[in-house]
Short mmCIF file of C-alpha atoms in Angstrom, two decimals:
data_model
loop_
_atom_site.label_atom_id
_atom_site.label_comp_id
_atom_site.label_asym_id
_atom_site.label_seq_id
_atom_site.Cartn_x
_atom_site.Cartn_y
_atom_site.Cartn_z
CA UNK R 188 0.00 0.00 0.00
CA UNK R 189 1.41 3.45 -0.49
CA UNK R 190 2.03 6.13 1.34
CA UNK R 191 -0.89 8.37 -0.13
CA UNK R 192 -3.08 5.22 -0.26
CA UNK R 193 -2.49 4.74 3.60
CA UNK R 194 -3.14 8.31 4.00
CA UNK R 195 -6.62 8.24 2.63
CA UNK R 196 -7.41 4.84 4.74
CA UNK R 197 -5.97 6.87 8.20
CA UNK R 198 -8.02 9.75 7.80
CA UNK R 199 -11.12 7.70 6.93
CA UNK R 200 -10.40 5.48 10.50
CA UNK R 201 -9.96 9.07 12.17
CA UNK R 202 -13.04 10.48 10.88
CA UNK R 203 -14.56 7.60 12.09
CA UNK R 204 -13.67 7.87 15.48
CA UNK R 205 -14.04 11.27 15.92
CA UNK R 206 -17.50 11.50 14.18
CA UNK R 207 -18.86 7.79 15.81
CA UNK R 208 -18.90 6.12 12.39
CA UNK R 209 -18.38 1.98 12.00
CA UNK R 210 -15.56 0.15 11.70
CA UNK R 211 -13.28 0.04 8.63
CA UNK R 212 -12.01 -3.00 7.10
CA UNK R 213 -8.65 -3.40 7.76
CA UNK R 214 -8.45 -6.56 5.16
CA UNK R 215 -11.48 -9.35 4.32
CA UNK R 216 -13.25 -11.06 6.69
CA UNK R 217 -11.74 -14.50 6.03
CA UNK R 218 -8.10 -13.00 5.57
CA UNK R 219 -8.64 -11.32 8.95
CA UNK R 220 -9.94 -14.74 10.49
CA UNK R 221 -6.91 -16.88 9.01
CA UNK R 222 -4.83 -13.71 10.68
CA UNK R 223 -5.91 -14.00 13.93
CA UNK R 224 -5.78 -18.06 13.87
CA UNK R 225 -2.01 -17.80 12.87
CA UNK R 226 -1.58 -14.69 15.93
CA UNK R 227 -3.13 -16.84 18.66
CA UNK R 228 -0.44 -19.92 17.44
CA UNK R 229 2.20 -17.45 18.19
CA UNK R 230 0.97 -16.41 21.63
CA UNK R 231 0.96 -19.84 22.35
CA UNK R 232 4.46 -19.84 23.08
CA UNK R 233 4.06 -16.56 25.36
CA UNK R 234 5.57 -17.30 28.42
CA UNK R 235 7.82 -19.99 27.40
CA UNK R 236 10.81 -19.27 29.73
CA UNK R 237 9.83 -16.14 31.28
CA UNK R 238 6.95 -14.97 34.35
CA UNK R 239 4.04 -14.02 33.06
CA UNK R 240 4.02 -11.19 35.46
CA UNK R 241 6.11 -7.84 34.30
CA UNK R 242 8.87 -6.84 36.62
CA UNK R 243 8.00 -3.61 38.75
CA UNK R 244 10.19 -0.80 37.41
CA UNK R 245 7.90 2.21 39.62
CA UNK R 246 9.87 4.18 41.88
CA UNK R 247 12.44 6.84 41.72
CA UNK R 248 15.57 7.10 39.48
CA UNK R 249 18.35 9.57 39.09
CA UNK R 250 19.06 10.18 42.40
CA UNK R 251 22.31 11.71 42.04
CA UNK R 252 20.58 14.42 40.18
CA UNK R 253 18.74 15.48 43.44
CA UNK R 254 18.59 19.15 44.67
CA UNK R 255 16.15 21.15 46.65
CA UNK R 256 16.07 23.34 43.30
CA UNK R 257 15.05 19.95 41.30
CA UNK R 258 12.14 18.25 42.38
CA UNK R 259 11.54 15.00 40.44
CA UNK R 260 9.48 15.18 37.07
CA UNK R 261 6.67 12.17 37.37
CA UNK R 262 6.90 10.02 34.11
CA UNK R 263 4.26 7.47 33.71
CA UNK R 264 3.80 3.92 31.01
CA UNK R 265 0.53 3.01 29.77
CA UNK R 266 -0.65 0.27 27.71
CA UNK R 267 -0.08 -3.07 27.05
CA UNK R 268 2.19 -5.69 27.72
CA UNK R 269 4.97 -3.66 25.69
CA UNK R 270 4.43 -1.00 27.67
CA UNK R 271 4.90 -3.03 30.60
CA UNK R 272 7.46 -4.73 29.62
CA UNK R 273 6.06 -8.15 29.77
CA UNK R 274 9.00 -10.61 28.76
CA UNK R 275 12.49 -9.50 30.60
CA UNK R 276 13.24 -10.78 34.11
CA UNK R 277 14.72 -7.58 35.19
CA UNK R 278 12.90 -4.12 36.15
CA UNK R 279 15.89 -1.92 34.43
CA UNK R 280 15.42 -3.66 31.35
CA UNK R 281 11.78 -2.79 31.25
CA UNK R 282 10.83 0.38 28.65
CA UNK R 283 9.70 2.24 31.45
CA UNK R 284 12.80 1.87 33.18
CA UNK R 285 15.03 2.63 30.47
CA UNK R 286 12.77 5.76 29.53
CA UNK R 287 13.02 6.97 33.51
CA UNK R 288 16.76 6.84 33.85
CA UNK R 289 17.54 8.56 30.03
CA UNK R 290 14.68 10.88 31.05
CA UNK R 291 16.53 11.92 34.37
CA UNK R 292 19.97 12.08 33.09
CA UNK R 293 19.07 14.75 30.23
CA UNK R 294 17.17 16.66 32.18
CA UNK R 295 19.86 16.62 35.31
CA UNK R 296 16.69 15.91 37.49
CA UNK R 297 15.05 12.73 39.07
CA UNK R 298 12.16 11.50 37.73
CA UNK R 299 9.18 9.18 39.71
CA UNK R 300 8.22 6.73 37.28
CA UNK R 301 4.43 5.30 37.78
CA UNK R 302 3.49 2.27 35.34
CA UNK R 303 -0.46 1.52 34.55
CA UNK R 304 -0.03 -0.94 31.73
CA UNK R 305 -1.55 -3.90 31.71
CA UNK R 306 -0.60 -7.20 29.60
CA UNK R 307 -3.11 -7.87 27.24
CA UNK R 308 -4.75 -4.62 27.59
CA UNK R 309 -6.71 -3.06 24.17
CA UNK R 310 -7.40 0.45 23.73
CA UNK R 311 -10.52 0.40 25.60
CA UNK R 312 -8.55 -0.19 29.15
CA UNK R 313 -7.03 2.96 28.50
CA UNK R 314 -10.14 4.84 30.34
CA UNK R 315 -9.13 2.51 33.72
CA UNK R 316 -5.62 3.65 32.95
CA UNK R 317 -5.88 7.61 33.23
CA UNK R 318 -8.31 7.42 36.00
CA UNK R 319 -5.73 5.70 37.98
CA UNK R 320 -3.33 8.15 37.31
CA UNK R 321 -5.78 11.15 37.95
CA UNK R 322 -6.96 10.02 41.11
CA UNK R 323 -4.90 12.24 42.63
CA UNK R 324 -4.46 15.49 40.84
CA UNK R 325 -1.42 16.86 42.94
CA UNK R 326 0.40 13.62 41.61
CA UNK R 327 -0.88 14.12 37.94
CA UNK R 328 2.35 12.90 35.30
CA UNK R 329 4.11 15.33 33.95
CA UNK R 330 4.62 13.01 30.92
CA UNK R 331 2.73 9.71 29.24
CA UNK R 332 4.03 7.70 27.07
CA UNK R 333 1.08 5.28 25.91
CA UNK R 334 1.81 2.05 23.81
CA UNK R 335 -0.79 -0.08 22.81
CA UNK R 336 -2.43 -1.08 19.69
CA UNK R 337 -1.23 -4.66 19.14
CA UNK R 338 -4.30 -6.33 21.15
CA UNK R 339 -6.43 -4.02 19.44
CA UNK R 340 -5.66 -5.79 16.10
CA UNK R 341 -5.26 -9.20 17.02
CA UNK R 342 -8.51 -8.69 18.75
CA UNK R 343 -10.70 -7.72 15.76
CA UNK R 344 -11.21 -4.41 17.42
CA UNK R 345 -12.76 -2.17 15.10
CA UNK R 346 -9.91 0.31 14.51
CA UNK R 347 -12.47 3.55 14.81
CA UNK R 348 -13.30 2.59 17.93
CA UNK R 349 -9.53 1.93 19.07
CA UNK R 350 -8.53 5.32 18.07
CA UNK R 351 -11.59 7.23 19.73
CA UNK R 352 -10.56 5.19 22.93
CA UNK R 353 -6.71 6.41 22.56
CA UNK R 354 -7.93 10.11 21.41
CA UNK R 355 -10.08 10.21 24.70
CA UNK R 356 -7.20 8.94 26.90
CA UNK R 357 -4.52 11.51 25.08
CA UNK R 358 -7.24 14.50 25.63
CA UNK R 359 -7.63 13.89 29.20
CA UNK R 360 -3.85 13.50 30.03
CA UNK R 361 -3.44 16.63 28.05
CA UNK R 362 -6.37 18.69 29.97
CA UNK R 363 -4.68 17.88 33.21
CA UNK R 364 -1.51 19.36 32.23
CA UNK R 365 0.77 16.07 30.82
CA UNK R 366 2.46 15.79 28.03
CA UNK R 367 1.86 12.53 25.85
CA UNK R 368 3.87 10.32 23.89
CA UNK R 369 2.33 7.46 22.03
CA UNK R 370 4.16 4.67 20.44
CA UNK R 371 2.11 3.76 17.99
CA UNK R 372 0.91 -0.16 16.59
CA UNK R 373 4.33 -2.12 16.65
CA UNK R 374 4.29 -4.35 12.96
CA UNK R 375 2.62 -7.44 13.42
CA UNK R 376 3.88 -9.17 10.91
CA UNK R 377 7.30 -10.15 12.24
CA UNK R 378 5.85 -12.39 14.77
CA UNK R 379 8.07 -15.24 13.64
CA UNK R 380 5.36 -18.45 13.69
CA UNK R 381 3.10 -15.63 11.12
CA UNK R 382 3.86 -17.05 7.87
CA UNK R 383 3.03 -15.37 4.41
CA UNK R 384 1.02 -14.24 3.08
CA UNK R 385 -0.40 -13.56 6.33
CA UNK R 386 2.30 -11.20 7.41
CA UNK R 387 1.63 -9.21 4.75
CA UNK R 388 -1.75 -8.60 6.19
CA UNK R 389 -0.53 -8.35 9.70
CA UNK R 390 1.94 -5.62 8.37
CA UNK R 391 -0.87 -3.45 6.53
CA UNK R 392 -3.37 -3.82 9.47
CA UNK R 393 -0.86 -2.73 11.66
CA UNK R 394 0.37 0.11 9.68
CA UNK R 395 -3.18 1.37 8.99
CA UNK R 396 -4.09 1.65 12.53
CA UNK R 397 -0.47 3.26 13.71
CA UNK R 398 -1.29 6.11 10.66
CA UNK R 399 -4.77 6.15 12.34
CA UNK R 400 -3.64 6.12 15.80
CA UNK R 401 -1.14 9.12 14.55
CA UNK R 402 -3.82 11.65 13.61
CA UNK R 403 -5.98 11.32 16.17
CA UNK R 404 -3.24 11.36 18.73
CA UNK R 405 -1.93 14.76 17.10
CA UNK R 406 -5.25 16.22 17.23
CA UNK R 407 -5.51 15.99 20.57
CA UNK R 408 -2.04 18.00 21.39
CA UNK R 409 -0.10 14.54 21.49
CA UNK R 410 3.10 13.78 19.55
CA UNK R 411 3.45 10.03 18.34
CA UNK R 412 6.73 7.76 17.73
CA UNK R 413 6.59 4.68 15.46
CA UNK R 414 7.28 1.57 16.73
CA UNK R 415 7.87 -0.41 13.72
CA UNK R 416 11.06 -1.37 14.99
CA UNK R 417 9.21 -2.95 17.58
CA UNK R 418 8.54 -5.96 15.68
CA UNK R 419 9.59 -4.55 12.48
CA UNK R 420 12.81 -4.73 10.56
CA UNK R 421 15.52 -4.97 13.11
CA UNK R 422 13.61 -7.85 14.50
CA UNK R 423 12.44 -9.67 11.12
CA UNK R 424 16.47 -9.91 10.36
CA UNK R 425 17.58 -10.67 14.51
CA UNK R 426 15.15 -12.38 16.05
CA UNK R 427 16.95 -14.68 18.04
CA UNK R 428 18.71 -11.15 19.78
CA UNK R 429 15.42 -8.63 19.78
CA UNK R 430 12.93 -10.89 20.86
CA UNK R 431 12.51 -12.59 24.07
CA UNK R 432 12.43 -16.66 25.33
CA UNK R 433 8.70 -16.81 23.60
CA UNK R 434 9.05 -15.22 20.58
CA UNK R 435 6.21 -12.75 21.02
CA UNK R 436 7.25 -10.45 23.13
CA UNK R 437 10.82 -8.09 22.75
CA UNK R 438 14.20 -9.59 24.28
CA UNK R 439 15.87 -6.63 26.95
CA UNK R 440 17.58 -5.61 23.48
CA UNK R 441 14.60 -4.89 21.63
CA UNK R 442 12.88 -2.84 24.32
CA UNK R 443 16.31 -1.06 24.84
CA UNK R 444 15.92 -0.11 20.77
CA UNK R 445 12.35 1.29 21.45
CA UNK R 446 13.25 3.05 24.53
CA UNK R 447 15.79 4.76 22.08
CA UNK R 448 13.74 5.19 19.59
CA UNK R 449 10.84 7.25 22.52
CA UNK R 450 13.25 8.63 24.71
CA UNK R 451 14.14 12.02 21.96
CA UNK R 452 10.92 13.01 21.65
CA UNK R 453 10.06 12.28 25.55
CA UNK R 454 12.70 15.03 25.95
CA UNK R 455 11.00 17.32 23.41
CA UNK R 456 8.03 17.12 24.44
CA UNK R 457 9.49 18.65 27.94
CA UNK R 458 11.62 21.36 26.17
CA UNK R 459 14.53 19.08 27.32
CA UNK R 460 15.83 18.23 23.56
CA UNK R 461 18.89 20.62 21.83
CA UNK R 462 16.87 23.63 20.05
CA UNK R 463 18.78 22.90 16.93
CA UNK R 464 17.48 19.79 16.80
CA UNK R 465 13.83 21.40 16.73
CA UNK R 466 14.37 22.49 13.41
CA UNK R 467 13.21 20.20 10.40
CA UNK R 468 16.31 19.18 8.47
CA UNK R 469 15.49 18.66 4.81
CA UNK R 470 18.35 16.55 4.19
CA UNK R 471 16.65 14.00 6.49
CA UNK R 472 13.69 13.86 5.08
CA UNK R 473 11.70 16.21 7.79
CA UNK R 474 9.26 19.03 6.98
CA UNK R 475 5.83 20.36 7.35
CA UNK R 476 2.78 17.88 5.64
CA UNK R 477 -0.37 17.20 5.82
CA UNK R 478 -1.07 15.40 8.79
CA UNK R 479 -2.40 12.13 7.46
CA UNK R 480 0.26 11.93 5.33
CA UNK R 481 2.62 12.53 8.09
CA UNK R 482 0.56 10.05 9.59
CA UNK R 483 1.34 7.47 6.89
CA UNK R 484 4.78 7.84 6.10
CA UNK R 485 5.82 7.60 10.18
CA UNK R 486 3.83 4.26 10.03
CA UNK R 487 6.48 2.67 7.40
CA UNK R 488 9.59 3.94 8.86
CA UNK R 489 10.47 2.85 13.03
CA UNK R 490 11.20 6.16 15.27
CA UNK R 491 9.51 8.61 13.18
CA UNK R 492 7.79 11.21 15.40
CA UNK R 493 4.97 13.04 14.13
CA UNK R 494 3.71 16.69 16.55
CA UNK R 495 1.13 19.23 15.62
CA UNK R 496 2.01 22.65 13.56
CA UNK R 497 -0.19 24.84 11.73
CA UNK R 498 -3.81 24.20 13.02
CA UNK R 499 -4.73 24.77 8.98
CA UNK R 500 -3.62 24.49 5.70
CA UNK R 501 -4.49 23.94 2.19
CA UNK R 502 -5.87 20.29 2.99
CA UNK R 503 -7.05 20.43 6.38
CA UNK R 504 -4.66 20.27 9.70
CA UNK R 505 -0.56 20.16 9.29
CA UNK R 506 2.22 18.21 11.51
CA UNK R 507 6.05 18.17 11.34
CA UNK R 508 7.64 14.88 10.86
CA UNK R 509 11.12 14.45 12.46
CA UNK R 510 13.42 11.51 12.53
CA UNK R 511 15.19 12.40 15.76
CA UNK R 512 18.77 10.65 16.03
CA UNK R 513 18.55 8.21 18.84
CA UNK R 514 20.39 8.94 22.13
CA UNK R 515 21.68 5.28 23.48
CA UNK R 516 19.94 4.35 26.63
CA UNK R 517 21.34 1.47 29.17
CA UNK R 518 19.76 -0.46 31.64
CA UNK R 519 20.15 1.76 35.24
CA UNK R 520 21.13 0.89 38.57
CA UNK R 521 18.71 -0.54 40.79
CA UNK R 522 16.13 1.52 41.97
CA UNK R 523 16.72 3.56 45.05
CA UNK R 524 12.96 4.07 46.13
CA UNK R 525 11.07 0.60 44.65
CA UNK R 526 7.43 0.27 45.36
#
């Protein structure tokens, strides 16, 4: 499918959510059905050699960075089992983790880091999520990164409705005064027991909901990252190094190359990223477009962020695409203040 054809498809699925219309197709009924068969296969292997049970990364990191001038800036995961980091045996090697102690050492401050995922979890938990996270309004993030959208497929949730879930969850976090990051549908079809030409389907079902999930998260004041590289490329040609013991779910390497591939525009988001950097940089491909087609080209290519820009333009709403170099996280010390 190409970019412009994508485009068309992600504004279609965003209209739809935002407007309460149906579901879209995301293939044929009895492709989708053979799809799912060949998903639920692979997840059969899930938890072949590791708990079941995420490690718990929540507590404080950066400590060294501590001054009475620097109180600690309140990072928080939501999700699914990604954002959990279902898979690794270790709480440092978890996403949220990583993300907490890169966050901390950029911004020479220590940061609280508060996980809500939950394995399995679709879009629609992601109502539960917030409200846990807003109970208390003096403890409100000041950053969300959100990754989810791999349930939703395998799932047969109708992609409309996944996105008006996310767009709800984004507009709340941003009303109480967070900033949110949302990694958007990993590729499906580099689950390795997928064979063709199911993966091909996988791949364009998950593409189609990450452009999706891209324009309605922008229109809500969100920024997105994609997580192709998730289960994309890198994986496809080393999957016996980025994915874990049950070859579903990313090894401590692979969530280490998403937490790279977040962490840049977690700093933006926070004013915490080089100003020079801000700047599109046409030899890299980054500029001003529409924001569907934004949308579309950050689904096909892993770490592409896509943030709002000009509220109009000559065919509708505008976003800047960036492909942010990747600042190398590593797996930090153990916690000083577990919960």
């Amino acid at each position: 499918m190409t970019s412009m054809s994508r485009a068309r498809v992600a504004r279609r699925i965003a209209a739809g959510a935002a407007y309460g219309g149906g579901g879209i197709g995301l293939a044929g009924a009895a492709a989708v059905g053979l799809l799912l068969a060949e998903v639920q296969l692979a997840k059969r292997h899930v938890n072949n050699g590791t708990s079941p049970h995420p490690p718990n990364a929540d507590g404080r990191y950066g400590d060294a960075c501590t001054t009475p001038e620097s109180p600690p800036l309140r990072l928080a995961m939501l999700g699914d089992s990604t954002a959990s980091g279902q898979g690794v045996r270790r709480a440092g090697q978890t996403p949220g983790a990583l993300l907490a102690s890169g966050l901390a050492a950029v911004a020479e401050r220590p940061v609280e880091l508060r996980n809500v995922a939950l394995p399995g979890a679709c879009s629609d938990d992601l109502d539960r999520q917030v409200s846990l996270l807003l109970a208390d309004p003096a403890l409100a993030p000041d950053v969300c990164v959100i990754m989810i959208g791999a349930n939703d497929v395998t799932n047969r949730m109708p992609p409309t409705r996944s996105v008006r879930h996310l767009s709800a969850a984004v507009r709340r976090l941003r009303t109480a005064g967070a900033e949110v990051v949302v990694g958007t549908c990993p590729d499906l079809g580099t689950i390795e027991p997928v064979q063709q030409p199911l993966r091909w389907l996988a791949r364009r079902a998950s593409r189609q909901l990450a452009a999706a999930q891209t324009i309605g998260t922008v229109e809500q004041g969100g920024r997105t990252v994609s997580l192709g590289d998730l289960l994309g490329p890198e994986f496809a040609a080393n999957p016996r190094e980025l994915f874990g013991p049950d070859h579903y779910h990313p090894s401590a390497e692979g969530y280490a190359t998403a937490a790279m591939a977040v962490l840049p525009t977690v700093c933006a988001s926070l004013g915490l990223w080089p100003a020079e950097e801000e700047r599109p940089d046409a030899s890299r491909r980054e500029g001003f477009l529409p924001v569907a087609r934004a949308a579309a080209e950050a689904a096909s290519e892993a770490g592409t962020e896509v943030t709002a820009a000009m509220p109009t333009g000559p065919r509708g709403p505008w976003a800047l695409l960036k492909r942010r170099r990747r600042r190398r996280v590593s797996e930090p010390e153990p916690l000083h203040t577990p919960s």
